[in-house]
mmCIF file of C-alpha atoms and ligand atoms in Angstrom:
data_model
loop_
_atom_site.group_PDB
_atom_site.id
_atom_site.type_symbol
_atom_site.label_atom_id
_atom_site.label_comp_id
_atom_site.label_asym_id
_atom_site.label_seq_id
_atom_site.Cartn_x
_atom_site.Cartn_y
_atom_site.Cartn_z
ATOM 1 C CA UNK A 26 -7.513 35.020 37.475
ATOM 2 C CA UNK A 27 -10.995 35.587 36.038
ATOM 3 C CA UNK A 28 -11.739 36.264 32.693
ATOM 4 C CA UNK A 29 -14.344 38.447 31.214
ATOM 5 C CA UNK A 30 -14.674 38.070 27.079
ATOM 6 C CA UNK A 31 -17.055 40.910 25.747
ATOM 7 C CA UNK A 32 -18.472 40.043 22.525
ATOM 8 C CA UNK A 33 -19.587 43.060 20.621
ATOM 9 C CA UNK A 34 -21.225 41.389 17.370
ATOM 10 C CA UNK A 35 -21.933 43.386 14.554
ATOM 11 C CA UNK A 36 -23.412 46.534 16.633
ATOM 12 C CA UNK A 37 -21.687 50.082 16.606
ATOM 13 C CA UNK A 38 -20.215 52.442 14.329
ATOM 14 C CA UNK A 39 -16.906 53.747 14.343
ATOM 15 C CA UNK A 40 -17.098 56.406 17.264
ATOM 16 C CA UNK A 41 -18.908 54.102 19.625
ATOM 17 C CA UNK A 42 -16.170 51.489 19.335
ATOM 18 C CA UNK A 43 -13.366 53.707 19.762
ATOM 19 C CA UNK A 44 -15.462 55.544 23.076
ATOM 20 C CA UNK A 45 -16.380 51.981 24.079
ATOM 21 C CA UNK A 46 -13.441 50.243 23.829
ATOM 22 C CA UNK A 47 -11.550 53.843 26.146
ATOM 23 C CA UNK A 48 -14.013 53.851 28.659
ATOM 24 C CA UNK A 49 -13.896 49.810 29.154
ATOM 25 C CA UNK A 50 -9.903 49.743 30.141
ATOM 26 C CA UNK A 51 -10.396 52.747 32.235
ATOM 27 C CA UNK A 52 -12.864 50.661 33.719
ATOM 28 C CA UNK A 53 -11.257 47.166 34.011
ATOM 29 C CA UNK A 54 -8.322 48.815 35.624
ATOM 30 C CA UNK A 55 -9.250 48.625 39.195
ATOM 31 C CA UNK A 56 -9.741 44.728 38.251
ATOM 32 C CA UNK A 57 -5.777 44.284 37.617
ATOM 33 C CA UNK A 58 -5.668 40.539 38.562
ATOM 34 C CA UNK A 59 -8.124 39.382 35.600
ATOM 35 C CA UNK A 60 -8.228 39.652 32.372
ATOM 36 C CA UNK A 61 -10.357 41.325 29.729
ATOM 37 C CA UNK A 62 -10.875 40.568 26.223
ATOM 38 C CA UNK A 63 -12.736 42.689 23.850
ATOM 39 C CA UNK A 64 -13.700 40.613 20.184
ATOM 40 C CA UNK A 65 -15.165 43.628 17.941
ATOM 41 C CA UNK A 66 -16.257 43.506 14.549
ATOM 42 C CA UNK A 67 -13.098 42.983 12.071
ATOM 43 C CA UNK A 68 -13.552 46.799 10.947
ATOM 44 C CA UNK A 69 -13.353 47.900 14.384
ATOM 45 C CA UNK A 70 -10.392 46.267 15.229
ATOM 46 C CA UNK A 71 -7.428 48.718 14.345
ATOM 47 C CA UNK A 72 -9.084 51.604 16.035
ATOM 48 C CA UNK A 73 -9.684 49.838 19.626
ATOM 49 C CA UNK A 74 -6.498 48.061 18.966
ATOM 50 C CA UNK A 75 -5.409 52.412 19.352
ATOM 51 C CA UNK A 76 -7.796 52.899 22.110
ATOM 52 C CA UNK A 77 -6.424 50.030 23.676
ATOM 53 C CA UNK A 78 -2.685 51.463 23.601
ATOM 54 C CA UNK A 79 -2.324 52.854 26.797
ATOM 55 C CA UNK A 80 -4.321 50.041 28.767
ATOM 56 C CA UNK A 81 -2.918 48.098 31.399
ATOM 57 C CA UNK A 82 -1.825 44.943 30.768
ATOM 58 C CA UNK A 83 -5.259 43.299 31.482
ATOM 59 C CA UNK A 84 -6.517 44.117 28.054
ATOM 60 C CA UNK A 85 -6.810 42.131 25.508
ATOM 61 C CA UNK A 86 -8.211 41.988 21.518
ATOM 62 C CA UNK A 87 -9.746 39.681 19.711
ATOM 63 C CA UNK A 88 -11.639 38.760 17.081
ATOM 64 C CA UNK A 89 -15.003 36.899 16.101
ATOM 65 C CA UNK A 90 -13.934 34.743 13.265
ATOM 66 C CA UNK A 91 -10.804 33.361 11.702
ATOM 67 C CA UNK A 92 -10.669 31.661 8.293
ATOM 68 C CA UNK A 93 -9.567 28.001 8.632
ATOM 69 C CA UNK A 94 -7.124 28.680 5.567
ATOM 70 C CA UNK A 95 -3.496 30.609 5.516
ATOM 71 C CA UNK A 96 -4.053 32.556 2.488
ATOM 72 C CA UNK A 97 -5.124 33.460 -0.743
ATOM 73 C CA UNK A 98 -8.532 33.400 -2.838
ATOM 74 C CA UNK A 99 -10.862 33.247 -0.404
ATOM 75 C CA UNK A 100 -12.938 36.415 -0.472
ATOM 76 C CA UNK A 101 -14.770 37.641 3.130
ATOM 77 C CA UNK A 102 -11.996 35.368 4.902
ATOM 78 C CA UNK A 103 -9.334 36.833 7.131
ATOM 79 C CA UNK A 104 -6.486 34.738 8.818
ATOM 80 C CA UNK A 105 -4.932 33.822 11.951
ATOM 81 C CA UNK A 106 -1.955 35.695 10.691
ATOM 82 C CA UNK A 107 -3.759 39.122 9.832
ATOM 83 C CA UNK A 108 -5.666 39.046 12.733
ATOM 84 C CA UNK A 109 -2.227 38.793 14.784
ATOM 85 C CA UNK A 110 -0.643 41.768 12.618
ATOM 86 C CA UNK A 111 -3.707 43.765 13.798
ATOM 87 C CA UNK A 112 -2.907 43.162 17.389
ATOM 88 C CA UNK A 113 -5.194 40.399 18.425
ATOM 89 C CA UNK A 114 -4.071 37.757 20.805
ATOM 90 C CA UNK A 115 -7.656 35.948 20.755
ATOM 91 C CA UNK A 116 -10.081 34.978 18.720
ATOM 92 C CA UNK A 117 -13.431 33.648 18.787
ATOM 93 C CA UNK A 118 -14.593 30.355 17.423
ATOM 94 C CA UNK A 119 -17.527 28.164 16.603
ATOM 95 C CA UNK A 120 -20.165 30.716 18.088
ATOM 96 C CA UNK A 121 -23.789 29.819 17.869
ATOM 97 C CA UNK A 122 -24.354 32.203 15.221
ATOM 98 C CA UNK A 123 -21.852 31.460 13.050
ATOM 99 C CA UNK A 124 -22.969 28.015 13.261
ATOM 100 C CA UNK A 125 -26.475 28.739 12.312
ATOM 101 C CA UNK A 126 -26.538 31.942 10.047
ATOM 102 C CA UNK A 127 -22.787 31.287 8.347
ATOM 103 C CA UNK A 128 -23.726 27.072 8.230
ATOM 104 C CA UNK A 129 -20.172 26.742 10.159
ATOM 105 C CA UNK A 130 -19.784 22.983 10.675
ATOM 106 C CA UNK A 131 -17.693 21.293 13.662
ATOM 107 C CA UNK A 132 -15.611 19.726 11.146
ATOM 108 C CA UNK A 133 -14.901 23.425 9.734
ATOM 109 C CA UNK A 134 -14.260 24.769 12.967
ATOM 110 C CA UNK A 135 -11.588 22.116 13.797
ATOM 111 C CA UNK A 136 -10.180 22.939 11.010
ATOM 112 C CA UNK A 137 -10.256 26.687 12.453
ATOM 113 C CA UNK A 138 -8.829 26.074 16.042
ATOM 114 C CA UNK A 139 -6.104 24.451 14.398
ATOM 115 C CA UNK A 140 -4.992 26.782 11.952
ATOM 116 C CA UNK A 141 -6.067 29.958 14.974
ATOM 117 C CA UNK A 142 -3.516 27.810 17.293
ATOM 118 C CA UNK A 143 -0.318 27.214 14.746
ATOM 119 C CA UNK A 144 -0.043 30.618 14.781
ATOM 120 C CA UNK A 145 -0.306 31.512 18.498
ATOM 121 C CA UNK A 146 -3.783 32.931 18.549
ATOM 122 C CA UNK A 147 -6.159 31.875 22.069
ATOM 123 C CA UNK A 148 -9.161 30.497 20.758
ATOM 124 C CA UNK A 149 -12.187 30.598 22.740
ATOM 125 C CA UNK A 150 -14.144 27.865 21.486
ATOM 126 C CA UNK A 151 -17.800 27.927 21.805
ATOM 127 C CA UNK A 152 -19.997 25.098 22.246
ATOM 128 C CA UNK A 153 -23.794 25.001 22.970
ATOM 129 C CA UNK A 154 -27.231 23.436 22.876
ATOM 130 C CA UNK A 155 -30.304 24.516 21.623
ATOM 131 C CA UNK A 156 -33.374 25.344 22.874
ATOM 132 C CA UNK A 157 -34.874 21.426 21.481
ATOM 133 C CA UNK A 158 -31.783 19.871 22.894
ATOM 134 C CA UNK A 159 -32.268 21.126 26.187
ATOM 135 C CA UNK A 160 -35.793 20.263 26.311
ATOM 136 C CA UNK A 161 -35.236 16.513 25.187
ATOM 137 C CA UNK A 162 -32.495 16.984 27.915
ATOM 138 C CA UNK A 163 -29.684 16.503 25.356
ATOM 139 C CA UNK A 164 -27.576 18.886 26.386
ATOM 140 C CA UNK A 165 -24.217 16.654 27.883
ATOM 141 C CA UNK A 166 -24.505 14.539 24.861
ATOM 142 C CA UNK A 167 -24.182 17.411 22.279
ATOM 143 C CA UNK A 168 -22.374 19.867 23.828
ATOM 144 C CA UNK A 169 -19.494 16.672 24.371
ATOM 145 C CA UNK A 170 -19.931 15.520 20.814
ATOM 146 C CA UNK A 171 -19.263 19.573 19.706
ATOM 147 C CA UNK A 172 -16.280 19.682 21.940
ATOM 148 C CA UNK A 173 -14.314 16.556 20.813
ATOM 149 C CA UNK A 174 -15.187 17.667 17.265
ATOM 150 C CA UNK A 175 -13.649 20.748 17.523
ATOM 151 C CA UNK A 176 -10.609 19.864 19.149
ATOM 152 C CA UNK A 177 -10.122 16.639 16.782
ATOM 153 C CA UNK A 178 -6.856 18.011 15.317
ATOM 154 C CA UNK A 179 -5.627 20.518 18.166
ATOM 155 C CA UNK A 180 -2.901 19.930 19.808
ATOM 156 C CA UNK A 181 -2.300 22.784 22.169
ATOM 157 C CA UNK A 182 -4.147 22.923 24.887
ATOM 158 C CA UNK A 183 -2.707 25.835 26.446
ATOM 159 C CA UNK A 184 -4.020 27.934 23.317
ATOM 160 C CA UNK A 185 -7.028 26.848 24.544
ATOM 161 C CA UNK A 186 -10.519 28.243 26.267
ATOM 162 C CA UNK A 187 -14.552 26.523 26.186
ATOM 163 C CA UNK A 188 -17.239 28.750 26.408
ATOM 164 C CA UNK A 189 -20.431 27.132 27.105
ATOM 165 C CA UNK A 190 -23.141 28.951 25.724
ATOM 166 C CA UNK A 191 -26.952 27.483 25.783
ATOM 167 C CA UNK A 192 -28.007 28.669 22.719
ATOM 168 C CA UNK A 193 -31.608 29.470 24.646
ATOM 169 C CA UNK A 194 -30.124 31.492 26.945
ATOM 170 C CA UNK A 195 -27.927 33.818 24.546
ATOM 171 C CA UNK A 196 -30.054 37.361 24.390
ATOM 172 C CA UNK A 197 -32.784 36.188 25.603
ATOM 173 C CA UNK A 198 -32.717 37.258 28.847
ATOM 174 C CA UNK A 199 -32.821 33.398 30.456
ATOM 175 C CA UNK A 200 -30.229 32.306 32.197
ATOM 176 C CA UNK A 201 -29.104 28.265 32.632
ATOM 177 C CA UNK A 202 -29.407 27.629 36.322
ATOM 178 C CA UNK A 203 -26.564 26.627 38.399
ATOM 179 C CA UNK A 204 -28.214 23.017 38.414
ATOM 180 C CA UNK A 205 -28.283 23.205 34.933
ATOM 181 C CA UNK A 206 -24.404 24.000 34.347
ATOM 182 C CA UNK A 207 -22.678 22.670 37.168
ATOM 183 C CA UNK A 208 -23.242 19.095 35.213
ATOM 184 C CA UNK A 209 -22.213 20.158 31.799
ATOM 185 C CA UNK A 210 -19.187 21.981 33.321
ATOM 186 C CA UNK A 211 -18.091 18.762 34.617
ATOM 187 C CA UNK A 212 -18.641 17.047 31.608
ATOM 188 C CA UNK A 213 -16.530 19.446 29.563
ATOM 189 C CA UNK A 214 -13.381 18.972 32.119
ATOM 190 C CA UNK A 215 -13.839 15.263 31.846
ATOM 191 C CA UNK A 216 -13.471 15.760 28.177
ATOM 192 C CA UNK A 217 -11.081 17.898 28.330
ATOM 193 C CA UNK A 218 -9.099 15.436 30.438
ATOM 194 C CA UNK A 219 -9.355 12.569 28.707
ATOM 195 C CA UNK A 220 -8.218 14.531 25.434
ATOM 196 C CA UNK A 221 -5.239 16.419 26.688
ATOM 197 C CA UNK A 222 -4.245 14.967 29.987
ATOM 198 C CA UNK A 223 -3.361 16.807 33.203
ATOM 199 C CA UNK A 224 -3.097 19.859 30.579
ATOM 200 C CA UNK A 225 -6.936 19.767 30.142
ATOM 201 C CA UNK A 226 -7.473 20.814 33.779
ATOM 202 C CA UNK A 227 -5.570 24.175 32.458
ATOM 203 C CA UNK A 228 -8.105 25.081 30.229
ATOM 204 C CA UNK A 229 -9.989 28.235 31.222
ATOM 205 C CA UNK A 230 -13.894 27.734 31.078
ATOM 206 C CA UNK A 231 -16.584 30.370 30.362
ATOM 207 C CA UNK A 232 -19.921 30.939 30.486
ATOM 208 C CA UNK A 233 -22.308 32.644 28.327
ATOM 209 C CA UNK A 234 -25.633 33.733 27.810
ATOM 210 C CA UNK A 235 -27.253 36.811 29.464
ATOM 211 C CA UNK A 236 -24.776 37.444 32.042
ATOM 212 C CA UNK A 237 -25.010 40.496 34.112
ATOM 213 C CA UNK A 238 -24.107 42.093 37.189
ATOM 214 C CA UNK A 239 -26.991 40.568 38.674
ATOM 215 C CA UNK A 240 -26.382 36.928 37.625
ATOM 216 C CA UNK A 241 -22.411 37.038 37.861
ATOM 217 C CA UNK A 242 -22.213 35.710 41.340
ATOM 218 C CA UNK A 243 -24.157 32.884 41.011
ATOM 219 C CA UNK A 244 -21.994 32.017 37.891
ATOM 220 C CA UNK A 245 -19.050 32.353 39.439
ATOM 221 C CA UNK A 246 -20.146 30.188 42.632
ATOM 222 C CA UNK A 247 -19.633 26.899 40.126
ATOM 223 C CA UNK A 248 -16.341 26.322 40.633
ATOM 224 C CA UNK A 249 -15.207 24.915 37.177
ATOM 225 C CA UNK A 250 -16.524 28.665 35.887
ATOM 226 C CA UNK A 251 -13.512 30.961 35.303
ATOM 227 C CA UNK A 252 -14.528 33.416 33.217
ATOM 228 C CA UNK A 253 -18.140 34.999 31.647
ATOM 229 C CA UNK A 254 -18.395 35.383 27.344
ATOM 230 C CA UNK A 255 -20.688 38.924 27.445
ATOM 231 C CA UNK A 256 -23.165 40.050 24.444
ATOM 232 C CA UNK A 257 -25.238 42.571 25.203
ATOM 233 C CA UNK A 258 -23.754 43.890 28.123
ATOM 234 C CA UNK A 259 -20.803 44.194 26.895
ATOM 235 C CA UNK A 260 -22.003 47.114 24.704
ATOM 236 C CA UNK A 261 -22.113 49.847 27.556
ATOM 237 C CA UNK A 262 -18.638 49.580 29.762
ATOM 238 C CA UNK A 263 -20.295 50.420 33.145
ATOM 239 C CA UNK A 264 -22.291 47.943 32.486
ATOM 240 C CA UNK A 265 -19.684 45.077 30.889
ATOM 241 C CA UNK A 266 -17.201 46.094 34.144
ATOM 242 C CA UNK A 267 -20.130 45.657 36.545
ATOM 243 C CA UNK A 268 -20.146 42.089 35.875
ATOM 244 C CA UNK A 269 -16.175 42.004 37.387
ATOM 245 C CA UNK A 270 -17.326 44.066 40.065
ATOM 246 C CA UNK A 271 -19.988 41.293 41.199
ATOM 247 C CA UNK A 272 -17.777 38.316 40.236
ATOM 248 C CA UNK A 273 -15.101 39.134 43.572
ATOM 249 C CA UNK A 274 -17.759 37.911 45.988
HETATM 250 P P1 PGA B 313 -25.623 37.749 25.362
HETATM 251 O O1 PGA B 313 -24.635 37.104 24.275
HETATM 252 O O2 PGA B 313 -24.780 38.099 26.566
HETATM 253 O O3 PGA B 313 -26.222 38.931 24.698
HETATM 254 O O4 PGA B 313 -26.641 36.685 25.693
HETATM 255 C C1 PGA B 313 -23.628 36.207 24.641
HETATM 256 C C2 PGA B 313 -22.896 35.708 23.427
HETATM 257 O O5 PGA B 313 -23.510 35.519 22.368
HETATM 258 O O6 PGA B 313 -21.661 35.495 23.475
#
């Protein structure tokens, strides 16, 4: 099974995420063996959670945030628990941006995958280097050090998914080589093995950053890859679905 995780930020208005959302399953259902995962803004999510309703079974909501706490006076926040009464089954956590624009901190975002996992949610954690980092060829040694962070207090690995997203190569239009990911896809397994056991080899992993129909394939052709995380593309179905179409060869 492949995964593909669109990521729709904070673009749209209410009709384009209803249409959007429609025209995506219609899409995705020629693809019935993988699975699809929409994470719309929080507003959006009760009317493509309705767009959603008569989509086969390879659909899937989530959302972009979760609040690390269960309840109670924390204005802007919104729970694992509210996010599952809204239908979502995913959610999205430790993306680049929330780490720079939102000052998220690993130590927060363990604090998120935990309370995401107690309560069922999938998180897709998301882990990533910066442009620097890469350059001062970094990238193993911070993108490990984000991923043991995160997962300090988690416990469930089978709640679990690892996007790797270069923070250079997210809407930018670059794209990590294969030579550049292949390594850092083996180093997340290896941590991911030493943390949880055989259970760590279950762990679906993603990439993300740019993808496309016309960069899917050579994604896919590293085998640890099971799944793409999709920003811009994401926003125009043909285009979003295109990238499943390329990833069966
Ligand atoms: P992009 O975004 O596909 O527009 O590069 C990916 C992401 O931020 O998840």
């Amino acid at each position: 099974m492949k995964y593909f995780m669109a990521n729709w930020k904070m673009n749209g208005d209410r009709s384009f995420w209803y249409n959007l959302a429609e025209q995506t399953a219609e899409q995705a259902k020629k693809f019935k063996a993988d699975r699809f995962v929409i994470f719309p803004p929080f507003v959006a999510l009760a009317d493509v959670e309705n767009a959603l309703f008569e989509a086969d079974k390879n659909m899937f909501l989530g959302a972009q945030d979760v609040s690390d706490e269960e309840s109670g006076a924390f204005t802007s926040q919104v729970s694992a628990d509210m996010l599952k009464g809204m239908g979502c089954s995913y959610v999205l956590v430790g993306h680049s941006e929330c780490r720079e624009y939102l000052g998220q901190p690993d130590e927060l975002l363990a604090l998120k995958v935990k309370a995401a996992q107690e309560k069922g949610l999938k998180v897709v954690l998301c882990i990533g280097e910066t442009l620097d980092e890469y350059e001062n060829k970094e990238s193993i040694q911070v993108v490990v050090s984000q991923l043991e962070k995160c997962l300090e207090v988690s416990k469930s690995p089978e709640l679990l998914a690892v996007a790797y997203e270069p923070v250079w190569a997210i809407g930018t239009g670059k794209v990590a080589t294969v030579e550049d990911i292949k390594p850092i896809f083996e180093s997340i397994k290896k941590t991911l093995l030493d943390k949880f056991g055989a259970k760590g080899d279950n762990v679906a992993l993603l990439y993300g950053g740019s993808v496309k129909a016309d960069n899917a394939t050579e994604i896919f052709s590293v085998d640890e890859i099971n799944g793409v995380l999709v920003g811009g593309a994401s926003l125009d179905a043909t285009s979003f679905v295109d990238i499943a179409r390329s990833a069966q060869f």
